[in-house]
Amino acid sequence: MEATASYGPPNLNKGPGILAVSWIEAGVGLVVLSARIYTRSRIVRNMGWDDWTMVFATILALVTTILVTLEVNFGVGRHAIHLEPQDVISAVKIIWLTVPFSTMSACFGKISISLLLMQIINRNRAGKIFLSCLIITLFIVNLLLTIITFAQCRPVTFLWDKLNPHVGYAGKCWSPDVQKNYGYFQGAFSSASDLALAIFPVPIIWKLQMKLRVKLGLAAVLSLGVVAAAAACIKTVELRNLATPDFTWDATDLVYWYITENWIIVIAACIPTLAPLYSILRGKQSRESFLQQGRHRHRLSFDKLKTWFGSWKFHSLFSNRSSEHSPSLTKSSQKDSGLVCSGDSFKTVVPAKESHLAEGHNELQARNQMEIEKTTQVSIV
C-alpha cells in the first residue's frame, strides 16, 4: 500500500531503474557464465574448482537480484514518508537479509579469479603463496561482515523491528557506527583485492614473447577486475547512508552498486575463459583440437592463453617460401612428427622423422632437412 503525504519530498520512484539495471546485468552475467560452462565442459572438457566456485558465486548473485526485486516491491527507491510503516520495515528487513548473499557472492567471485590465476601462473611459487593468502583473507574479512551484520542486534529481528513503534519486545543493538566502520574497512579491502587481482598478471604477461598488441589484449582481458574495484569503491562511499531516517530512498545508490559489483565480477571472471569458444567461432581453431587438449587434461597457462588470443597473429613467423620449396607432409609423416591437424592447417611445426631413409642417400643431408607445411595458426596442445 501507499501512504498519502501532502508534505515532504516529492513522491519519486527509482525502483524501476534499479530493477532494469539489476536484471540486465543478471541476464548478461548468466549468458556469459553459460558460455563459460559450455566452453570448459564441452570444448576444453576440463571443469575445475575455479569454474564451480564461479557457479556458486553466480547463484548467490542471482539470489541477491531476486532479493533486490523484493526490496523494490516494498519501497526501496522511494521516500519513506510516502510508504506504509510496515512496508518500510519489510524493505529494511530484506536489505539486511541481502547483505550475506551480496557479500559472499563478491567474495567467491574473487576466489574463483584467484584460483584461475593460480592455474595460469603454474610454477610461480611466490605468486601462488600470495594468491592463497588472498583467498584466505578474502573469506575471513567477508565472513566477519556477515557475522557483524546479524550479531549487532539481540534478538536479530530487532535489526528491523526497531523501526516499528508498536514492537512488542525489547531489544538492544550496537552503535550503528560499528557496522558502518567495518563496512568501510571491508569495502576498502574489497577494492584493493579487485585491483590486486587485476594488476597481478600484467608483469608476467609483459615478459612473454609475443607481439605488443597481443600482450595488451591479454592484459586487458585479465584485468577487467579494475571495473569491479571501481564499483566496490562507490559502494563503500554509499555506506554513509546506512543509518539515515529516509533509508529506503538514501540506500538506492548502495543497492545499485552492490548488485553491480556482483555481476561485474561474474562477467569479468568469465570472459578470459571464453577464448577457446571465440577461436572456434572465428574459425581460428577446431573443436577437435580442444577436445584433444581436454583428453590430456591440460589446465590453463599463459602459453595457452597466448595461443587462444593471438594464434592467428603469429603466421608471419613462418615464411611462405618455405612451403613453396618443401613438399607437403604426408599423413604418415604427420603421425610420426606428432602434428595435430585442424582442417587444412597444422597447429605446430616440428622436424619430420628420419627413419626408413632410402639406402644410398646422404645421411647427414637427410638429418638436416626440414619439412615445413604452410600454416595459418600456431597452437599448443
Short mmCIF file of C-alpha atoms in Angstrom, two decimals:
data_model
loop_
_atom_site.label_atom_id
_atom_site.label_comp_id
_atom_site.label_asym_id
_atom_site.label_seq_id
_atom_site.Cartn_x
_atom_site.Cartn_y
_atom_site.Cartn_z
CA MET A 1 0.00 0.00 0.00
CA GLU A 2 0.95 3.63 -0.33
CA ALA A 3 0.84 6.29 2.34
CA THR A 4 -0.57 9.70 1.49
CA ALA A 5 1.60 12.65 2.47
CA SER A 6 0.86 16.23 1.48
CA TYR A 7 4.23 17.44 2.74
CA GLY A 8 7.87 16.45 2.46
CA PRO A 9 9.83 15.46 -0.66
CA PRO A 10 8.06 14.60 -3.93
CA ASN A 11 6.83 11.04 -4.42
CA LEU A 12 9.59 9.91 -6.78
CA ASN A 13 10.39 6.28 -7.55
CA LYS A 14 13.83 4.96 -8.52
CA GLY A 15 12.64 1.37 -8.24
CA PRO A 16 12.13 0.69 -11.98
CA GLY A 17 15.68 1.88 -12.67
CA ILE A 18 17.05 -0.46 -10.00
CA LEU A 19 15.15 -3.40 -11.50
CA ALA A 20 16.26 -2.58 -15.05
CA VAL A 21 19.94 -2.37 -14.11
CA SER A 22 19.78 -5.47 -11.88
CA TRP A 23 18.13 -7.78 -14.38
CA ILE A 24 20.06 -6.56 -17.43
CA GLU A 25 23.30 -7.24 -15.55
CA ALA A 26 21.93 -10.58 -14.38
CA GLY A 27 20.99 -11.53 -17.94
CA VAL A 28 24.45 -10.71 -19.28
CA GLY A 29 26.10 -12.49 -16.35
CA LEU A 30 24.04 -15.66 -16.81
CA VAL A 31 24.75 -15.74 -20.57
CA VAL A 32 28.49 -15.32 -20.00
CA LEU A 33 28.52 -17.97 -17.26
CA SER A 34 26.60 -20.38 -19.50
CA ALA A 35 29.16 -19.80 -22.25
CA ARG A 36 31.96 -20.45 -19.75
CA ILE A 37 30.39 -23.72 -18.58
CA TYR A 38 29.90 -24.82 -22.19
CA THR A 39 33.49 -23.91 -23.07
CA ARG A 40 35.03 -25.69 -20.11
CA SER A 41 32.77 -28.76 -20.12
CA ARG A 42 32.16 -29.33 -23.84
CA ILE A 43 35.10 -27.74 -25.67
CA VAL A 44 38.07 -27.93 -23.31
CA ARG A 45 36.48 -30.80 -21.34
CA ASN A 46 38.13 -29.68 -18.13
CA MET A 47 35.91 -28.11 -15.46
CA GLY A 48 37.93 -27.01 -12.43
CA TRP A 49 37.45 -25.59 -8.95
CA ASP A 50 37.54 -22.07 -10.36
CA ASP A 51 34.53 -22.90 -12.54
CA TRP A 52 32.47 -24.45 -9.74
CA THR A 53 33.34 -21.57 -7.41
CA MET A 54 32.13 -19.12 -10.05
CA VAL A 55 28.89 -21.08 -10.44
CA PHE A 56 28.33 -20.74 -6.68
CA ALA A 57 29.13 -17.01 -6.80
CA THR A 58 26.63 -16.58 -9.64
CA ILE A 59 23.90 -18.41 -7.70
CA LEU A 60 24.47 -16.02 -4.78
CA ALA A 61 24.37 -13.04 -7.16
CA LEU A 62 21.09 -14.31 -8.61
CA VAL A 63 19.60 -14.66 -5.11
CA THR A 64 20.78 -11.09 -4.42
CA THR A 65 19.00 -9.89 -7.57
CA ILE A 66 15.77 -11.60 -6.51
CA LEU A 67 16.00 -10.02 -3.06
CA VAL A 68 16.62 -6.61 -4.64
CA THR A 69 13.41 -7.11 -6.62
CA LEU A 70 11.55 -7.73 -3.35
CA GLU A 71 13.18 -4.63 -1.84
CA VAL A 72 11.84 -2.50 -4.67
CA ASN A 73 8.42 -4.10 -4.26
CA PHE A 74 8.34 -2.90 -0.64
CA GLY A 75 9.50 0.61 -1.44
CA VAL A 76 13.27 0.83 -1.89
CA GLY A 77 13.84 3.69 -4.30
CA ARG A 78 11.09 5.80 -2.75
CA HIS A 79 10.96 8.22 0.18
CA ALA A 80 9.86 6.52 3.39
CA ILE A 81 7.29 9.23 4.09
CA HIS A 82 5.24 8.01 1.11
CA LEU A 83 5.27 4.37 2.26
CA GLU A 84 3.22 2.44 4.78
CA PRO A 85 5.24 1.88 8.01
CA GLN A 86 5.00 -1.90 7.60
CA ASP A 87 6.39 -1.67 4.06
CA VAL A 88 9.37 0.34 5.33
CA ILE A 89 10.06 -2.35 7.94
CA SER A 90 9.79 -5.10 5.30
CA ALA A 91 12.10 -3.22 2.92
CA VAL A 92 14.74 -2.71 5.62
CA LYS A 93 14.43 -6.37 6.65
CA ILE A 94 15.11 -7.59 3.11
CA ILE A 95 18.02 -5.17 2.68
CA TRP A 96 19.70 -6.65 5.75
CA LEU A 97 18.96 -10.20 4.54
CA THR A 98 20.58 -9.32 1.22
CA VAL A 99 23.93 -8.48 2.86
CA PRO A 100 25.31 -12.05 3.25
CA PHE A 101 24.33 -13.08 -0.29
CA SER A 102 25.79 -9.97 -1.92
CA THR A 103 28.94 -10.02 0.22
CA MET A 104 29.70 -13.71 -0.27
CA SER A 105 28.89 -13.57 -4.00
CA ALA A 106 31.63 -10.98 -4.48
CA CYS A 107 33.91 -12.97 -2.17
CA PHE A 108 33.55 -16.29 -4.03
CA GLY A 109 33.81 -14.50 -7.36
CA LYS A 110 37.23 -13.16 -6.37
CA ILE A 111 38.23 -16.57 -5.01
CA SER A 112 37.35 -18.03 -8.42
CA ILE A 113 39.54 -15.43 -10.14
CA SER A 114 42.39 -16.25 -7.74
CA LEU A 115 42.06 -19.98 -8.48
CA LEU A 116 42.12 -19.23 -12.22
CA LEU A 117 45.29 -17.14 -11.85
CA MET A 118 46.91 -19.91 -9.78
CA GLN A 119 46.44 -22.25 -12.74
CA ILE A 120 47.81 -19.71 -15.18
CA ILE A 121 50.99 -18.86 -13.25
CA ASN A 122 51.58 -22.60 -12.77
CA ARG A 123 55.08 -22.84 -11.22
CA ASN A 124 55.37 -19.34 -9.80
CA ARG A 125 55.64 -20.29 -6.12
CA ALA A 126 55.64 -16.73 -4.76
CA GLY A 127 52.57 -15.89 -6.81
CA LYS A 128 50.73 -18.96 -5.57
CA ILE A 129 51.53 -18.11 -1.95
CA PHE A 130 50.24 -14.56 -2.46
CA LEU A 131 47.01 -15.78 -4.06
CA SER A 132 46.49 -18.42 -1.37
CA CYS A 133 46.86 -15.80 1.37
CA LEU A 134 44.49 -13.51 -0.52
CA ILE A 135 41.86 -16.27 -0.76
CA ILE A 136 42.00 -16.94 2.99
CA THR A 137 41.90 -13.24 3.87
CA LEU A 138 39.01 -12.57 1.49
CA PHE A 139 36.95 -15.31 3.07
CA ILE A 140 37.65 -14.17 6.65
CA VAL A 141 37.02 -10.45 6.02
CA ASN A 142 33.73 -11.05 4.20
CA LEU A 143 32.52 -13.70 6.62
CA LEU A 144 33.12 -11.29 9.51
CA LEU A 145 30.95 -8.67 7.80
CA THR A 146 28.11 -11.19 7.60
CA ILE A 147 28.55 -12.13 11.26
CA ILE A 148 28.65 -8.50 12.42
CA THR A 149 25.53 -7.71 10.40
CA PHE A 150 23.43 -10.24 12.29
CA ALA A 151 25.24 -10.02 15.63
CA GLN A 152 24.73 -6.28 16.12
CA CYS A 153 21.19 -6.65 17.49
CA ARG A 154 19.73 -9.01 20.05
CA PRO A 155 17.42 -10.56 19.09
CA VAL A 156 18.32 -10.49 15.39
CA THR A 157 14.78 -9.49 14.41
CA PHE A 158 15.22 -6.24 16.33
CA LEU A 159 17.52 -5.16 13.50
CA TRP A 160 14.40 -4.22 11.51
CA ASP A 161 11.68 -4.33 14.16
CA LYS A 162 13.27 -1.39 15.98
CA LEU A 163 11.63 0.78 13.30
CA ASN A 164 8.22 -0.41 14.45
CA PRO A 165 6.84 1.84 17.21
CA HIS A 166 4.43 -0.93 18.21
CA VAL A 167 7.05 -3.67 18.60
CA GLY A 168 6.06 -5.93 21.47
CA TYR A 169 9.52 -6.75 22.81
CA ALA A 170 12.67 -5.00 23.96
CA GLY A 171 15.91 -5.33 22.05
CA LYS A 172 19.40 -3.97 22.11
CA CYS A 173 21.78 -3.04 19.28
CA TRP A 174 25.36 -1.93 18.96
CA SER A 175 26.11 1.56 17.76
CA PRO A 176 25.38 1.91 14.01
CA ASP A 177 28.98 3.08 13.64
CA VAL A 178 30.23 -0.49 14.25
CA GLN A 179 28.53 -1.84 11.13
CA LYS A 180 29.36 1.27 9.13
CA ASN A 181 33.05 1.41 10.10
CA TYR A 182 33.63 -2.29 9.46
CA GLY A 183 31.75 -1.84 6.19
CA TYR A 184 34.24 0.88 5.24
CA PHE A 185 37.12 -1.48 6.03
CA GLN A 186 35.56 -4.37 4.11
CA GLY A 187 34.79 -2.10 1.16
CA ALA A 188 38.33 -0.71 1.07
CA PHE A 189 39.79 -4.22 1.28
CA SER A 190 37.39 -5.39 -1.43
CA SER A 191 38.50 -2.58 -3.75
CA ALA A 192 42.17 -3.29 -3.03
CA SER A 193 41.73 -7.02 -3.71
CA ASP A 194 39.96 -6.30 -7.02
CA LEU A 195 42.81 -4.02 -8.02
CA ALA A 196 45.45 -6.55 -6.92
CA LEU A 197 43.83 -9.34 -8.95
CA ALA A 198 43.63 -7.03 -11.97
CA ILE A 199 47.27 -5.91 -11.79
CA PHE A 200 48.77 -9.25 -10.69
CA PRO A 201 49.05 -10.93 -14.14
CA VAL A 202 50.30 -7.85 -16.01
CA PRO A 203 54.07 -8.12 -15.16
CA ILE A 204 54.04 -11.82 -16.06
CA ILE A 205 52.29 -11.17 -19.38
CA TRP A 206 54.80 -8.44 -20.20
CA LYS A 207 57.67 -10.96 -20.03
CA LEU A 208 56.08 -13.28 -22.59
CA GLN A 209 57.49 -13.41 -26.11
CA MET A 210 54.58 -12.12 -28.17
CA LYS A 211 53.53 -9.09 -30.14
CA LEU A 212 52.69 -5.94 -28.22
CA ARG A 213 49.06 -5.90 -29.39
CA VAL A 214 48.56 -9.47 -28.15
CA LYS A 215 50.15 -8.56 -24.82
CA LEU A 216 47.85 -5.57 -24.45
CA GLY A 217 44.77 -7.59 -25.37
CA LEU A 218 45.60 -10.41 -22.97
CA ALA A 219 46.42 -7.98 -20.16
CA ALA A 220 43.17 -6.08 -20.75
CA VAL A 221 41.06 -9.24 -20.64
CA LEU A 222 42.70 -10.47 -17.43
CA SER A 223 42.46 -7.01 -15.83
CA LEU A 224 38.73 -6.41 -16.13
CA GLY A 225 38.59 -6.53 -12.33
CA VAL A 226 39.51 -2.84 -12.36
CA VAL A 227 35.84 -2.16 -13.15
CA ALA A 228 34.79 -4.23 -10.13
CA ALA A 229 37.26 -2.25 -8.00
CA ALA A 230 35.58 0.98 -9.10
CA ALA A 231 32.14 -0.43 -8.22
CA ALA A 232 33.41 -1.52 -4.80
CA CYS A 233 34.81 1.97 -4.15
CA ILE A 234 31.50 3.66 -4.95
CA LYS A 235 29.59 1.10 -2.88
CA THR A 236 31.87 1.82 0.08
CA VAL A 237 31.21 5.55 -0.17
CA GLU A 238 27.46 4.90 -0.20
CA LEU A 239 27.66 3.10 3.16
CA ARG A 240 27.29 6.52 4.77
CA ASN A 241 23.54 6.17 4.13
CA LEU A 242 23.14 3.09 6.35
CA ALA A 243 21.78 5.00 9.34
CA THR A 244 19.70 7.75 7.72
CA PRO A 245 16.00 8.15 8.61
CA ASP A 246 14.95 8.05 4.94
CA PHE A 247 16.69 4.72 4.44
CA THR A 248 14.55 3.39 1.57
CA TRP A 249 15.47 6.42 -0.55
CA ASP A 250 19.03 7.06 0.61
CA ALA A 251 20.07 3.39 0.19
CA THR A 252 19.16 3.39 -3.51
CA ASP A 253 22.69 4.04 -4.77
CA LEU A 254 24.08 1.46 -2.34
CA VAL A 255 21.69 -1.14 -3.79
CA TYR A 256 22.70 -0.15 -7.33
CA TRP A 257 26.36 -0.65 -6.64
CA TYR A 258 26.38 -3.83 -4.60
CA ILE A 259 24.35 -5.62 -7.26
CA THR A 260 26.56 -4.13 -9.98
CA GLU A 261 29.72 -5.27 -8.19
CA ASN A 262 28.40 -8.83 -8.01
CA TRP A 263 27.63 -9.11 -11.71
CA ILE A 264 30.72 -7.25 -12.91
CA ILE A 265 32.87 -9.78 -11.05
CA VAL A 266 30.99 -12.67 -12.68
CA ILE A 267 31.29 -11.16 -16.16
CA ALA A 268 34.94 -10.10 -15.77
CA ALA A 269 35.94 -13.51 -14.40
CA CYS A 270 34.22 -15.46 -17.18
CA ILE A 271 35.42 -13.53 -20.24
CA PRO A 272 39.07 -14.81 -20.17
CA THR A 273 37.84 -18.42 -20.16
CA LEU A 274 35.86 -17.93 -23.38
CA ALA A 275 38.92 -17.68 -25.63
CA PRO A 276 38.56 -21.27 -26.98
CA LEU A 277 34.91 -20.62 -27.89
CA TYR A 278 35.92 -17.35 -29.57
CA SER A 279 38.66 -19.13 -31.54
CA ILE A 280 36.18 -21.72 -32.79
CA LEU A 281 33.54 -19.15 -33.74
CA ARG A 282 36.17 -17.18 -35.67
CA GLY A 283 37.36 -20.36 -37.38
CA LYS A 284 40.86 -20.00 -35.95
CA GLN A 285 40.90 -23.41 -34.30
CA SER A 286 38.79 -26.54 -34.49
CA ARG A 287 36.74 -28.02 -31.67
CA GLU A 288 38.57 -31.31 -32.17
CA SER A 289 41.88 -29.70 -31.25
CA PHE A 290 40.45 -28.51 -27.93
CA LEU A 291 38.97 -31.95 -27.31
CA GLN A 292 42.47 -33.33 -27.80
CA GLN A 293 43.74 -30.91 -25.15
CA GLY A 294 40.92 -31.95 -22.83
CA ARG A 295 41.88 -35.62 -23.16
CA HIS A 296 45.35 -34.74 -22.00
CA ARG A 297 43.80 -32.84 -19.03
CA HIS A 298 45.93 -29.76 -19.56
CA ARG A 299 44.94 -26.79 -17.43
CA LEU A 300 45.24 -23.13 -18.39
CA SER A 301 48.62 -21.48 -18.72
CA PHE A 302 49.89 -18.22 -20.15
CA ASP A 303 51.11 -20.21 -23.16
CA LYS A 304 47.58 -21.44 -23.85
CA LEU A 305 46.04 -18.03 -23.35
CA LYS A 306 48.70 -16.58 -25.63
CA THR A 307 47.73 -19.14 -28.27
CA TRP A 308 43.97 -18.66 -27.92
CA PHE A 309 44.13 -14.86 -28.04
CA GLY A 310 46.89 -14.41 -30.56
CA SER A 311 47.46 -17.59 -32.53
CA TRP A 312 46.18 -16.14 -35.79
CA LYS A 313 48.64 -13.27 -35.48
CA PHE A 314 51.72 -15.48 -35.49
CA HIS A 315 51.51 -16.70 -39.07
CA SER A 316 54.06 -14.08 -40.13
CA LEU A 317 56.70 -16.01 -38.19
CA PHE A 318 56.67 -18.59 -40.96
CA SER A 319 57.83 -17.76 -44.44
CA ASN A 320 55.51 -18.61 -47.29
CA ARG A 321 58.58 -19.51 -49.32
CA SER A 322 59.28 -22.42 -47.02
CA SER A 323 56.15 -24.21 -48.14
CA GLU A 324 56.88 -23.47 -51.78
CA HIS A 325 60.23 -25.25 -51.68
CA SER A 326 59.19 -28.08 -49.37
CA PRO A 327 56.84 -30.94 -50.12
CA SER A 328 53.61 -31.22 -48.14
CA LEU A 329 53.66 -33.61 -45.23
CA THR A 330 52.05 -36.93 -45.93
CA LYS A 331 49.59 -38.49 -43.50
CA SER A 332 52.25 -40.85 -42.25
CA SER A 333 54.71 -38.04 -41.64
CA GLN A 334 52.01 -36.10 -39.77
CA LYS A 335 51.55 -39.01 -37.44
CA ASP A 336 55.26 -39.60 -36.98
CA SER A 337 56.01 -35.97 -36.27
CA GLY A 338 53.25 -35.60 -33.70
CA LEU A 339 51.36 -32.96 -35.64
CA VAL A 340 47.70 -32.45 -34.87
CA CYS A 341 45.66 -31.47 -37.89
CA SER A 342 42.84 -28.92 -37.78
CA GLY A 343 41.06 -28.57 -41.11
CA ASP A 344 43.64 -27.51 -43.68
CA SER A 345 46.22 -26.26 -41.21
CA PHE A 346 48.62 -27.68 -38.69
CA LYS A 347 48.89 -26.39 -35.14
CA THR A 348 52.62 -26.76 -34.70
CA VAL A 349 55.69 -27.32 -36.84
CA VAL A 350 58.29 -29.97 -35.96
CA PRO A 351 61.08 -31.79 -37.83
CA ALA A 352 59.97 -34.84 -39.78
CA LYS A 353 61.37 -38.20 -38.67
CA GLU A 354 64.38 -39.50 -40.49
CA SER A 355 63.68 -43.21 -40.15
CA HIS A 356 63.36 -45.51 -43.17
CA LEU A 357 65.63 -43.35 -45.36
CA ALA A 358 66.35 -44.86 -48.73
CA GLU A 359 69.66 -46.69 -48.93
CA GLY A 360 72.42 -44.69 -50.56
CA HIS A 361 71.08 -41.25 -49.58
CA ASN A 362 73.37 -38.88 -47.83
CA GLU A 363 72.52 -39.39 -44.13
CA LEU A 364 73.87 -36.02 -43.00
CA GLN A 365 71.81 -34.18 -45.63
CA ALA A 366 68.65 -36.06 -44.64
CA ARG A 367 69.19 -35.26 -40.95
CA ASN A 368 69.39 -31.54 -41.63
CA GLN A 369 66.40 -31.44 -43.95
CA MET A 370 63.20 -29.97 -42.55
CA GLU A 371 59.71 -30.49 -43.96
CA ILE A 372 57.59 -27.48 -43.23
CA GLU A 373 53.92 -27.03 -44.06
CA LYS A 374 52.40 -23.57 -44.52
CA THR A 375 50.13 -22.79 -41.58
CA THR A 376 47.79 -20.06 -40.52
CA GLN A 377 47.73 -20.78 -36.80
CA VAL A 378 50.00 -21.86 -34.03
CA SER A 379 48.61 -23.68 -31.03
CA ILE A 380 49.89 -25.52 -28.01
CA VAL A 381 48.40 -28.95 -27.40
#
